[in-house]
Amino acid sequence: MPPTGRRRAVAKSLTALLPLAPYADIEAIRTEALAMHMKTLPPSIAVWLATVAHVRHAHTDYDKLLSEGYDRDSARFFVIDQTNATLTRWRATRLLDPDDEEG
């Protein structure tokens, strides 16, 4: 698919936010950031939200906590450290703030 302005902006945001993220993770985040439900958001915000969701589901115990009966907010609270550990390994330029309503 030829690059569009949005695709280029998402790629630039990904590179800036996650300089050392593995290719497979980058591709999953890119796909989510380019999804229709994200198209009205600025690329940097779409990438951030897609990153947090991907890390939460793929690299933490979030889904396990949900299956054990924790509500979404509690499960999110309990995986903040795991999420930030993954973001730190990827040398992310932003970490998840426990008080941040975006994540």
PDB file of N, CA, C and O in Angstrom, residues 27-102:
ATOM      1  N   GLU A  27       4.742  -3.370  14.146  1.00  0.00           N
ATOM      2  CA  GLU A  27       3.733  -3.614  13.105  1.00  0.00           C
ATOM      3  C   GLU A  27       2.328  -3.724  13.694  1.00  0.00           C
ATOM      4  O   GLU A  27       1.370  -3.208  13.129  1.00  0.00           O
ATOM      5  N   ALA A  28       2.193  -4.391  14.834  1.00  0.00           N
ATOM      6  CA  ALA A  28       0.883  -4.505  15.484  1.00  0.00           C
ATOM      7  C   ALA A  28       0.389  -3.127  15.940  1.00  0.00           C
ATOM      8  O   ALA A  28      -0.795  -2.793  15.779  1.00  0.00           O
ATOM      9  N   ILE A  29       1.287  -2.334  16.489  1.00  0.00           N
ATOM     10  CA  ILE A  29       0.921  -0.988  16.945  1.00  0.00           C
ATOM     11  C   ILE A  29       0.557  -0.112  15.746  1.00  0.00           C
ATOM     12  O   ILE A  29      -0.428   0.630  15.776  1.00  0.00           O
ATOM     13  N   ARG A  30       1.342  -0.204  14.673  1.00  0.00           N
ATOM     14  CA  ARG A  30       1.062   0.578  13.459  1.00  0.00           C
ATOM     15  C   ARG A  30      -0.335   0.254  12.927  1.00  0.00           C
ATOM     16  O   ARG A  30      -1.119   1.146  12.592  1.00  0.00           O
ATOM     17  N   THR A  31      -0.655  -1.026  12.850  1.00  0.00           N
ATOM     18  CA  THR A  31      -1.967  -1.447  12.349  1.00  0.00           C
ATOM     19  C   THR A  31      -3.083  -0.849  13.190  1.00  0.00           C
ATOM     20  O   THR A  31      -4.064  -0.326  12.664  1.00  0.00           O
ATOM     21  N   GLU A  32      -2.928  -0.918  14.489  1.00  0.00           N
ATOM     22  CA  GLU A  32      -3.960  -0.370  15.382  1.00  0.00           C
ATOM     23  C   GLU A  32      -4.034   1.150  15.268  1.00  0.00           C
ATOM     24  O   GLU A  32      -5.127   1.725  15.260  1.00  0.00           O
ATOM     25  N   ALA A  33      -2.906   1.819  15.191  1.00  0.00           N
ATOM     26  CA  ALA A  33      -2.892   3.285  15.099  1.00  0.00           C
ATOM     27  C   ALA A  33      -3.538   3.774  13.794  1.00  0.00           C
ATOM     28  O   ALA A  33      -4.063   4.886  13.741  1.00  0.00           O
ATOM     29  N   LEU A  34      -3.488   2.926  12.753  1.00  0.00           N
ATOM     30  CA  LEU A  34      -4.083   3.295  11.468  1.00  0.00           C
ATOM     31  C   LEU A  34      -5.529   2.811  11.323  1.00  0.00           C
ATOM     32  O   LEU A  34      -6.156   3.035  10.279  1.00  0.00           O
ATOM     33  N   ALA A  35      -6.077   2.178  12.357  1.00  0.00           N
ATOM     34  CA  ALA A  35      -7.446   1.656  12.304  1.00  0.00           C
ATOM     35  C   ALA A  35      -8.455   2.803  12.166  1.00  0.00           C
ATOM     36  O   ALA A  35      -8.197   3.942  12.564  1.00  0.00           O
ATOM     37  N   MET A  36      -9.597   2.477  11.606  1.00  0.00           N
ATOM     38  CA  MET A  36     -10.633   3.489  11.349  1.00  0.00           C
ATOM     39  C   MET A  36     -11.032   4.260  12.609  1.00  0.00           C
ATOM     40  O   MET A  36     -11.241   5.466  12.547  1.00  0.00           O
ATOM     41  N   HIS A  37     -11.141   3.577  13.738  1.00  0.00           N
ATOM     42  CA  HIS A  37     -11.593   4.264  14.950  1.00  0.00           C
ATOM     43  C   HIS A  37     -10.554   5.243  15.500  1.00  0.00           C
ATOM     44  O   HIS A  37     -10.852   6.022  16.389  1.00  0.00           O
ATOM     45  N   MET A  38      -9.345   5.228  14.949  1.00  0.00           N
ATOM     46  CA  MET A  38      -8.288   6.148  15.376  1.00  0.00           C
ATOM     47  C   MET A  38      -8.082   7.303  14.398  1.00  0.00           C
ATOM     48  O   MET A  38      -7.310   8.209  14.668  1.00  0.00           O
ATOM     49  N   LYS A  39      -8.778   7.275  13.273  1.00  0.00           N
ATOM     50  CA  LYS A  39      -8.461   8.218  12.190  1.00  0.00           C
ATOM     51  C   LYS A  39      -8.720   9.678  12.538  1.00  0.00           C
ATOM     52  O   LYS A  39      -8.125  10.553  11.917  1.00  0.00           O
ATOM     53  N   THR A  40      -9.560   9.957  13.503  1.00  0.00           N
ATOM     54  CA  THR A  40      -9.826  11.354  13.852  1.00  0.00           C
ATOM     55  C   THR A  40      -8.815  11.908  14.849  1.00  0.00           C
ATOM     56  O   THR A  40      -8.805  13.104  15.115  1.00  0.00           O
ATOM     57  N   LEU A  41      -7.970  11.030  15.392  1.00  0.00           N
ATOM     58  CA  LEU A  41      -6.967  11.465  16.368  1.00  0.00           C
ATOM     59  C   LEU A  41      -5.686  11.892  15.677  1.00  0.00           C
ATOM     60  O   LEU A  41      -5.334  11.353  14.628  1.00  0.00           O
ATOM     61  N   PRO A  42      -4.955  12.821  16.271  1.00  0.00           N
ATOM     62  CA  PRO A  42      -3.631  13.128  15.733  1.00  0.00           C
ATOM     63  C   PRO A  42      -2.768  11.863  15.755  1.00  0.00           C
ATOM     64  O   PRO A  42      -2.902  11.035  16.660  1.00  0.00           O
ATOM     65  N   PRO A  43      -1.896  11.686  14.777  1.00  0.00           N
ATOM     66  CA  PRO A  43      -1.083  10.468  14.700  1.00  0.00           C
ATOM     67  C   PRO A  43      -0.323  10.153  15.989  1.00  0.00           C
ATOM     68  O   PRO A  43      -0.277   8.994  16.399  1.00  0.00           O
ATOM     69  N   SER A  44       0.242  11.143  16.645  1.00  0.00           N
ATOM     70  CA  SER A  44       1.012  10.872  17.866  1.00  0.00           C
ATOM     71  C   SER A  44       0.134  10.306  18.972  1.00  0.00           C
ATOM     72  O   SER A  44       0.560   9.417  19.724  1.00  0.00           O
ATOM     73  N   ILE A  45      -1.098  10.774  19.065  1.00  0.00           N
ATOM     74  CA  ILE A  45      -2.019  10.261  20.093  1.00  0.00           C
ATOM     75  C   ILE A  45      -2.495   8.862  19.713  1.00  0.00           C
ATOM     76  O   ILE A  45      -2.574   7.968  20.563  1.00  0.00           O
ATOM     77  N   ALA A  46      -2.793   8.649  18.439  1.00  0.00           N
ATOM     78  CA  ALA A  46      -3.204   7.315  17.985  1.00  0.00           C
ATOM     79  C   ALA A  46      -2.099   6.300  18.264  1.00  0.00           C
ATOM     80  O   ALA A  46      -2.370   5.193  18.745  1.00  0.00           O
ATOM     81  N   VAL A  47      -0.851   6.682  18.008  1.00  0.00           N
ATOM     82  CA  VAL A  47       0.272   5.782  18.267  1.00  0.00           C
ATOM     83  C   VAL A  47       0.406   5.515  19.760  1.00  0.00           C
ATOM     84  O   VAL A  47       0.617   4.371  20.176  1.00  0.00           O
ATOM     85  N   TRP A  48       0.273   6.527  20.593  1.00  0.00           N
ATOM     86  CA  TRP A  48       0.393   6.335  22.038  1.00  0.00           C
ATOM     87  C   TRP A  48      -0.694   5.389  22.542  1.00  0.00           C
ATOM     88  O   TRP A  48      -0.425   4.445  23.282  1.00  0.00           O
ATOM     89  N   LEU A  49      -1.943   5.639  22.157  1.00  0.00           N
ATOM     90  CA  LEU A  49      -3.045   4.785  22.623  1.00  0.00           C
ATOM     91  C   LEU A  49      -2.892   3.356  22.110  1.00  0.00           C
ATOM     92  O   LEU A  49      -3.118   2.395  22.860  1.00  0.00           O
ATOM     93  N   ALA A  50      -2.483   3.201  20.866  1.00  0.00           N
ATOM     94  CA  ALA A  50      -2.263   1.861  20.310  1.00  0.00           C
ATOM     95  C   ALA A  50      -1.114   1.162  21.023  1.00  0.00           C
ATOM     96  O   ALA A  50      -1.174  -0.046  21.279  1.00  0.00           O
ATOM     97  N   THR A  51      -0.076   1.916  21.364  1.00  0.00           N
ATOM     98  CA  THR A  51       1.067   1.344  22.078  1.00  0.00           C
ATOM     99  C   THR A  51       0.657   0.844  23.453  1.00  0.00           C
ATOM    100  O   THR A  51       0.963  -0.295  23.828  1.00  0.00           O
ATOM    101  N   VAL A  52      -0.033   1.669  24.203  1.00  0.00           N
ATOM    102  CA  VAL A  52      -0.449   1.279  25.552  1.00  0.00           C
ATOM    103  C   VAL A  52      -1.349   0.051  25.494  1.00  0.00           C
ATOM    104  O   VAL A  52      -1.160  -0.903  26.253  1.00  0.00           O
ATOM    105  N   ALA A  53      -2.304   0.045  24.581  1.00  0.00           N
ATOM    106  CA  ALA A  53      -3.209  -1.105  24.466  1.00  0.00           C
ATOM    107  C   ALA A  53      -2.437  -2.366  24.075  1.00  0.00           C
ATOM    108  O   ALA A  53      -2.651  -3.439  24.657  1.00  0.00           O
ATOM    109  N   HIS A  54      -1.542  -2.246  23.111  1.00  0.00           N
ATOM    110  CA  HIS A  54      -0.773  -3.415  22.672  1.00  0.00           C
ATOM    111  C   HIS A  54       0.085  -3.963  23.803  1.00  0.00           C
ATOM    112  O   HIS A  54       0.077  -5.178  24.061  1.00  0.00           O
ATOM    113  N   VAL A  55       0.826  -3.096  24.456  1.00  0.00           N
ATOM    114  CA  VAL A  55       1.698  -3.552  25.547  1.00  0.00           C
ATOM    115  C   VAL A  55       0.863  -4.192  26.643  1.00  0.00           C
ATOM    116  O   VAL A  55       1.197  -5.256  27.164  1.00  0.00           O
ATOM    117  N   ARG A  56      -0.240  -3.568  26.972  1.00  0.00           N
ATOM    118  CA  ARG A  56      -1.109  -4.082  28.037  1.00  0.00           C
ATOM    119  C   ARG A  56      -1.581  -5.502  27.714  1.00  0.00           C
ATOM    120  O   ARG A  56      -1.543  -6.379  28.576  1.00  0.00           O
ATOM    121  N   HIS A  57      -2.015  -5.713  26.494  1.00  0.00           N
ATOM    122  CA  HIS A  57      -2.569  -7.026  26.128  1.00  0.00           C
ATOM    123  C   HIS A  57      -1.495  -8.065  25.814  1.00  0.00           C
ATOM    124  O   HIS A  57      -1.688  -9.246  26.091  1.00  0.00           O
ATOM    125  N   ALA A  58      -0.379  -7.644  25.231  1.00  0.00           N
ATOM    126  CA  ALA A  58       0.628  -8.602  24.761  1.00  0.00           C
ATOM    127  C   ALA A  58       1.793  -8.822  25.724  1.00  0.00           C
ATOM    128  O   ALA A  58       2.478  -9.833  25.616  1.00  0.00           O
ATOM    129  N   HIS A  59       2.013  -7.902  26.661  1.00  0.00           N
ATOM    130  CA  HIS A  59       3.220  -7.985  27.486  1.00  0.00           C
ATOM    131  C   HIS A  59       2.962  -7.864  28.996  1.00  0.00           C
ATOM    132  O   HIS A  59       3.920  -7.661  29.755  1.00  0.00           O
ATOM    133  N   THR A  60       1.696  -7.945  29.401  1.00  0.00           N
ATOM    134  CA  THR A  60       1.386  -7.867  30.837  1.00  0.00           C
ATOM    135  C   THR A  60       0.356  -8.934  31.207  1.00  0.00           C
ATOM    136  O   THR A  60      -0.135  -9.663  30.345  1.00  0.00           O
ATOM    137  N   ASP A  61       0.004  -8.959  32.466  1.00  0.00           N
ATOM    138  CA  ASP A  61      -1.014  -9.885  32.972  1.00  0.00           C
ATOM    139  C   ASP A  61      -2.429  -9.305  32.883  1.00  0.00           C
ATOM    140  O   ASP A  61      -3.355  -9.816  33.514  1.00  0.00           O
ATOM    141  N   TYR A  62      -2.615  -8.254  32.116  1.00  0.00           N
ATOM    142  CA  TYR A  62      -3.902  -7.553  32.037  1.00  0.00           C
ATOM    143  C   TYR A  62      -5.065  -8.498  31.712  1.00  0.00           C
ATOM    144  O   TYR A  62      -6.066  -8.538  32.431  1.00  0.00           O
ATOM    145  N   ASP A  63      -4.941  -9.260  30.640  1.00  0.00           N
ATOM    146  CA  ASP A  63      -6.040 -10.151  30.248  1.00  0.00           C
ATOM    147  C   ASP A  63      -6.296 -11.222  31.307  1.00  0.00           C
ATOM    148  O   ASP A  63      -7.449 -11.588  31.561  1.00  0.00           O
ATOM    149  N   LYS A  64      -5.246 -11.698  31.939  1.00  0.00           N
ATOM    150  CA  LYS A  64      -5.395 -12.684  33.011  1.00  0.00           C
ATOM    151  C   LYS A  64      -6.172 -12.078  34.182  1.00  0.00           C
ATOM    152  O   LYS A  64      -7.071 -12.720  34.746  1.00  0.00           O
ATOM    153  N   LEU A  65      -5.843 -10.848  34.535  1.00  0.00           N
ATOM    154  CA  LEU A  65      -6.550 -10.181  35.627  1.00  0.00           C
ATOM    155  C   LEU A  65      -8.024  -9.991  35.288  1.00  0.00           C
ATOM    156  O   LEU A  65      -8.896 -10.207  36.137  1.00  0.00           O
ATOM    157  N   LEU A  66      -8.311  -9.605  34.058  1.00  0.00           N
ATOM    158  CA  LEU A  66      -9.710  -9.461  33.642  1.00  0.00           C
ATOM    159  C   LEU A  66     -10.440 -10.794  33.744  1.00  0.00           C
ATOM    160  O   LEU A  66     -11.580 -10.848  34.234  1.00  0.00           O
ATOM    161  N   SER A  67      -9.782 -11.879  33.330  1.00  0.00           N
ATOM    162  CA  SER A  67     -10.430 -13.192  33.374  1.00  0.00           C
ATOM    163  C   SER A  67     -10.632 -13.681  34.804  1.00  0.00           C
ATOM    164  O   SER A  67     -11.484 -14.529  35.055  1.00  0.00           O
ATOM    165  N   GLU A  68      -9.846 -13.129  35.720  1.00  0.00           N
ATOM    166  CA  GLU A  68     -10.001 -13.481  37.132  1.00  0.00           C
ATOM    167  C   GLU A  68     -11.052 -12.627  37.830  1.00  0.00           C
ATOM    168  O   GLU A  68     -11.279 -12.784  39.028  1.00  0.00           O
ATOM    169  N   GLY A  69     -11.671 -11.708  37.090  1.00  0.00           N
ATOM    170  CA  GLY A  69     -12.766 -10.930  37.649  1.00  0.00           C
ATOM    171  C   GLY A  69     -12.443  -9.496  38.030  1.00  0.00           C
ATOM    172  O   GLY A  69     -13.315  -8.781  38.523  1.00  0.00           O
ATOM    173  N   TYR A  70     -11.208  -9.074  37.814  1.00  0.00           N
ATOM    174  CA  TYR A  70     -10.885  -7.672  38.091  1.00  0.00           C
ATOM    175  C   TYR A  70     -11.592  -6.777  37.078  1.00  0.00           C
ATOM    176  O   TYR A  70     -11.727  -7.140  35.905  1.00  0.00           O
ATOM    177  N   ASP A  71     -12.041  -5.609  37.535  1.00  0.00           N
ATOM    178  CA  ASP A  71     -12.618  -4.668  36.580  1.00  0.00           C
ATOM    179  C   ASP A  71     -11.488  -4.024  35.791  1.00  0.00           C
ATOM    180  O   ASP A  71     -10.315  -4.115  36.153  1.00  0.00           O
ATOM    181  N   ARG A  72     -11.830  -3.383  34.709  1.00  0.00           N
ATOM    182  CA  ARG A  72     -10.841  -2.829  33.784  1.00  0.00           C
ATOM    183  C   ARG A  72      -9.887  -1.847  34.470  1.00  0.00           C
ATOM    184  O   ARG A  72      -8.676  -1.916  34.271  1.00  0.00           O
ATOM    185  N   ASP A  73     -10.425  -0.927  35.263  1.00  0.00           N
ATOM    186  CA  ASP A  73      -9.570   0.071  35.915  1.00  0.00           C
ATOM    187  C   ASP A  73      -8.609  -0.565  36.908  1.00  0.00           C
ATOM    188  O   ASP A  73      -7.444  -0.170  36.994  1.00  0.00           O
ATOM    189  N   SER A  74      -9.076  -1.543  37.660  1.00  0.00           N
ATOM    190  CA  SER A  74      -8.194  -2.221  38.621  1.00  0.00           C
ATOM    191  C   SER A  74      -7.107  -2.997  37.889  1.00  0.00           C
ATOM    192  O   SER A  74      -5.932  -2.941  38.270  1.00  0.00           O
ATOM    193  N   ALA A  75      -7.488  -3.717  36.840  1.00  0.00           N
ATOM    194  CA  ALA A  75      -6.499  -4.474  36.070  1.00  0.00           C
ATOM    195  C   ALA A  75      -5.458  -3.532  35.476  1.00  0.00           C
ATOM    196  O   ALA A  75      -4.254  -3.812  35.523  1.00  0.00           O
ATOM    197  N   ARG A  76      -5.897  -2.395  34.970  1.00  0.00           N
ATOM    198  CA  ARG A  76      -4.959  -1.413  34.419  1.00  0.00           C
ATOM    199  C   ARG A  76      -4.000  -0.915  35.494  1.00  0.00           C
ATOM    200  O   ARG A  76      -2.806  -0.770  35.245  1.00  0.00           O
ATOM    201  N   PHE A  77      -4.524  -0.644  36.663  1.00  0.00           N
ATOM    202  CA  PHE A  77      -3.684  -0.168  37.766  1.00  0.00           C
ATOM    203  C   PHE A  77      -2.592  -1.195  38.091  1.00  0.00           C
ATOM    204  O   PHE A  77      -1.434  -0.841  38.271  1.00  0.00           O
ATOM    205  N   PHE A  78      -2.972  -2.456  38.158  1.00  0.00           N
ATOM    206  CA  PHE A  78      -2.021  -3.497  38.561  1.00  0.00           C
ATOM    207  C   PHE A  78      -0.960  -3.815  37.510  1.00  0.00           C
ATOM    208  O   PHE A  78       0.040  -4.445  37.839  1.00  0.00           O
ATOM    209  N   VAL A  79      -1.160  -3.391  36.263  1.00  0.00           N
ATOM    210  CA  VAL A  79      -0.154  -3.678  35.232  1.00  0.00           C
ATOM    211  C   VAL A  79       0.651  -2.446  34.810  1.00  0.00           C
ATOM    212  O   VAL A  79       1.448  -2.525  33.874  1.00  0.00           O
ATOM    213  N   ILE A  80       0.487  -1.342  35.500  1.00  0.00           N
ATOM    214  CA  ILE A  80       1.245  -0.128  35.141  1.00  0.00           C
ATOM    215  C   ILE A  80       2.746  -0.391  35.172  1.00  0.00           C
ATOM    216  O   ILE A  80       3.468  -0.018  34.236  1.00  0.00           O
ATOM    217  N   ASP A  81       3.243  -1.047  36.211  1.00  0.00           N
ATOM    218  CA  ASP A  81       4.690  -1.291  36.307  1.00  0.00           C
ATOM    219  C   ASP A  81       5.170  -2.213  35.187  1.00  0.00           C
ATOM    220  O   ASP A  81       6.240  -1.984  34.605  1.00  0.00           O
ATOM    221  N   GLN A  82       4.399  -3.247  34.856  1.00  0.00           N
ATOM    222  CA  GLN A  82       4.771  -4.140  33.751  1.00  0.00           C
ATOM    223  C   GLN A  82       4.765  -3.380  32.425  1.00  0.00           C
ATOM    224  O   GLN A  82       5.654  -3.563  31.588  1.00  0.00           O
ATOM    225  N   THR A  83       3.764  -2.539  32.247  1.00  0.00           N
ATOM    226  CA  THR A  83       3.668  -1.743  31.024  1.00  0.00           C
ATOM    227  C   THR A  83       4.880  -0.832  30.889  1.00  0.00           C
ATOM    228  O   THR A  83       5.539  -0.789  29.853  1.00  0.00           O
ATOM    229  N   ASN A  84       5.193  -0.120  31.957  1.00  0.00           N
ATOM    230  CA  ASN A  84       6.327   0.804  31.915  1.00  0.00           C
ATOM    231  C   ASN A  84       7.660   0.074  31.770  1.00  0.00           C
ATOM    232  O   ASN A  84       8.588   0.594  31.139  1.00  0.00           O
ATOM    233  N   ALA A  85       7.762  -1.133  32.306  1.00  0.00           N
ATOM    234  CA  ALA A  85       8.995  -1.915  32.143  1.00  0.00           C
ATOM    235  C   ALA A  85       9.214  -2.249  30.663  1.00  0.00           C
ATOM    236  O   ALA A  85      10.342  -2.143  30.150  1.00  0.00           O
ATOM    237  N   THR A  86       8.149  -2.624  29.974  1.00  0.00           N
ATOM    238  CA  THR A  86       8.263  -2.913  28.546  1.00  0.00           C
ATOM    239  C   THR A  86       8.612  -1.641  27.781  1.00  0.00           C
ATOM    240  O   THR A  86       9.513  -1.642  26.930  1.00  0.00           O
ATOM    241  N   LEU A  87       7.927  -0.553  28.085  1.00  0.00           N
ATOM    242  CA  LEU A  87       8.213   0.717  27.408  1.00  0.00           C
ATOM    243  C   LEU A  87       9.657   1.150  27.656  1.00  0.00           C
ATOM    244  O   LEU A  87      10.323   1.660  26.743  1.00  0.00           O
ATOM    245  N   THR A  88      10.157   0.920  28.845  1.00  0.00           N
ATOM    246  CA  THR A  88      11.544   1.275  29.172  1.00  0.00           C
ATOM    247  C   THR A  88      12.516   0.428  28.362  1.00  0.00           C
ATOM    248  O   THR A  88      13.515   0.941  27.838  1.00  0.00           O
ATOM    249  N   ARG A  89      12.250  -0.878  28.240  1.00  0.00           N
ATOM    250  CA  ARG A  89      13.112  -1.750  27.421  1.00  0.00           C
ATOM    251  C   ARG A  89      13.165  -1.272  25.971  1.00  0.00           C
ATOM    252  O   ARG A  89      14.173  -1.407  25.306  1.00  0.00           O
ATOM    253  N   TRP A  90      12.063  -0.723  25.505  1.00  0.00           N
ATOM    254  CA  TRP A  90      11.982  -0.232  24.136  1.00  0.00           C
ATOM    255  C   TRP A  90      12.508   1.205  24.017  1.00  0.00           C
ATOM    256  O   TRP A  90      12.440   1.793  22.957  1.00  0.00           O
ATOM    257  N   ARG A  91      13.005   1.751  25.111  1.00  0.00           N
ATOM    258  CA  ARG A  91      13.513   3.131  25.170  1.00  0.00           C
ATOM    259  C   ARG A  91      12.447   4.142  24.750  1.00  0.00           C
ATOM    260  O   ARG A  91      12.719   5.133  24.062  1.00  0.00           O
ATOM    261  N   ALA A  92      11.217   3.891  25.191  1.00  0.00           N
ATOM    262  CA  ALA A  92      10.116   4.803  24.869  1.00  0.00           C
ATOM    263  C   ALA A  92      10.400   6.192  25.438  1.00  0.00           C
ATOM    264  O   ALA A  92      11.000   6.331  26.502  1.00  0.00           O
ATOM    265  N   THR A  93       9.958   7.179  24.719  1.00  0.00           N
ATOM    266  CA  THR A  93      10.159   8.555  25.156  1.00  0.00           C
ATOM    267  C   THR A  93       9.041   9.026  26.079  1.00  0.00           C
ATOM    268  O   THR A  93       9.040  10.162  26.529  1.00  0.00           O
ATOM    269  N   ARG A  94       8.109   8.133  26.372  1.00  0.00           N
ATOM    270  CA  ARG A  94       7.004   8.438  27.283  1.00  0.00           C
ATOM    271  C   ARG A  94       6.652   7.165  28.025  1.00  0.00           C
ATOM    272  O   ARG A  94       6.701   6.077  27.467  1.00  0.00           O
ATOM    273  N   LEU A  95       6.301   7.310  29.298  1.00  0.00           N
ATOM    274  CA  LEU A  95       5.836   6.181  30.093  1.00  0.00           C
ATOM    275  C   LEU A  95       4.399   6.434  30.523  1.00  0.00           C
ATOM    276  O   LEU A  95       3.909   7.555  30.464  1.00  0.00           O
ATOM    277  N   LEU A  96       3.752   5.387  30.959  1.00  0.00           N
ATOM    278  CA  LEU A  96       2.376   5.482  31.403  1.00  0.00           C
ATOM    279  C   LEU A  96       2.321   6.106  32.778  1.00  0.00           C
ATOM    280  O   LEU A  96       2.986   5.638  33.711  1.00  0.00           O
ATOM    281  N   ASP A  97       1.559   7.154  32.907  1.00  0.00           N
ATOM    282  CA  ASP A  97       1.358   7.839  34.184  1.00  0.00           C
ATOM    283  C   ASP A  97       0.090   7.281  34.816  1.00  0.00           C
ATOM    284  O   ASP A  97      -0.953   7.242  34.177  1.00  0.00           O
ATOM    285  N   PRO A  98       0.156   6.845  36.074  1.00  0.00           N
ATOM    286  CA  PRO A  98      -1.026   6.268  36.716  1.00  0.00           C
ATOM    287  C   PRO A  98      -2.225   7.223  36.744  1.00  0.00           C
ATOM    288  O   PRO A  98      -3.362   6.781  36.802  1.00  0.00           O
ATOM    289  N   ASP A  99      -1.979   8.510  36.663  1.00  0.00           N
ATOM    290  CA  ASP A  99      -3.070   9.489  36.701  1.00  0.00           C
ATOM    291  C   ASP A  99      -3.512   9.951  35.314  1.00  0.00           C
ATOM    292  O   ASP A  99      -4.371  10.799  35.190  1.00  0.00           O
ATOM    293  N   ASP A 100      -2.914   9.385  34.275  1.00  0.00           N
ATOM    294  CA  ASP A 100      -3.202   9.781  32.896  1.00  0.00           C
ATOM    295  C   ASP A 100      -4.498   9.151  32.432  1.00  0.00           C
ATOM    296  O   ASP A 100      -4.641   7.937  32.420  1.00  0.00           O
ATOM    297  N   GLU A 101      -5.433   9.958  32.021  1.00  0.00           N
ATOM    298  CA  GLU A 101      -6.737   9.454  31.561  1.00  0.00           C
ATOM    299  C   GLU A 101      -6.676   8.873  30.141  1.00  0.00           C
ATOM    300  O   GLU A 101      -7.558   8.173  29.723  1.00  0.00           O
ATOM    301  N   GLU A 102      -5.602   9.184  29.375  1.00  0.00           N
ATOM    302  CA  GLU A 102      -5.507   8.701  27.993  1.00  0.00           C
ATOM    303  C   GLU A 102      -5.224   7.212  27.913  1.00  0.00           C
ATOM    304  O   GLU A 102      -5.584   6.569  26.962  1.00  0.00           O
TER     305      GLU A 102
END
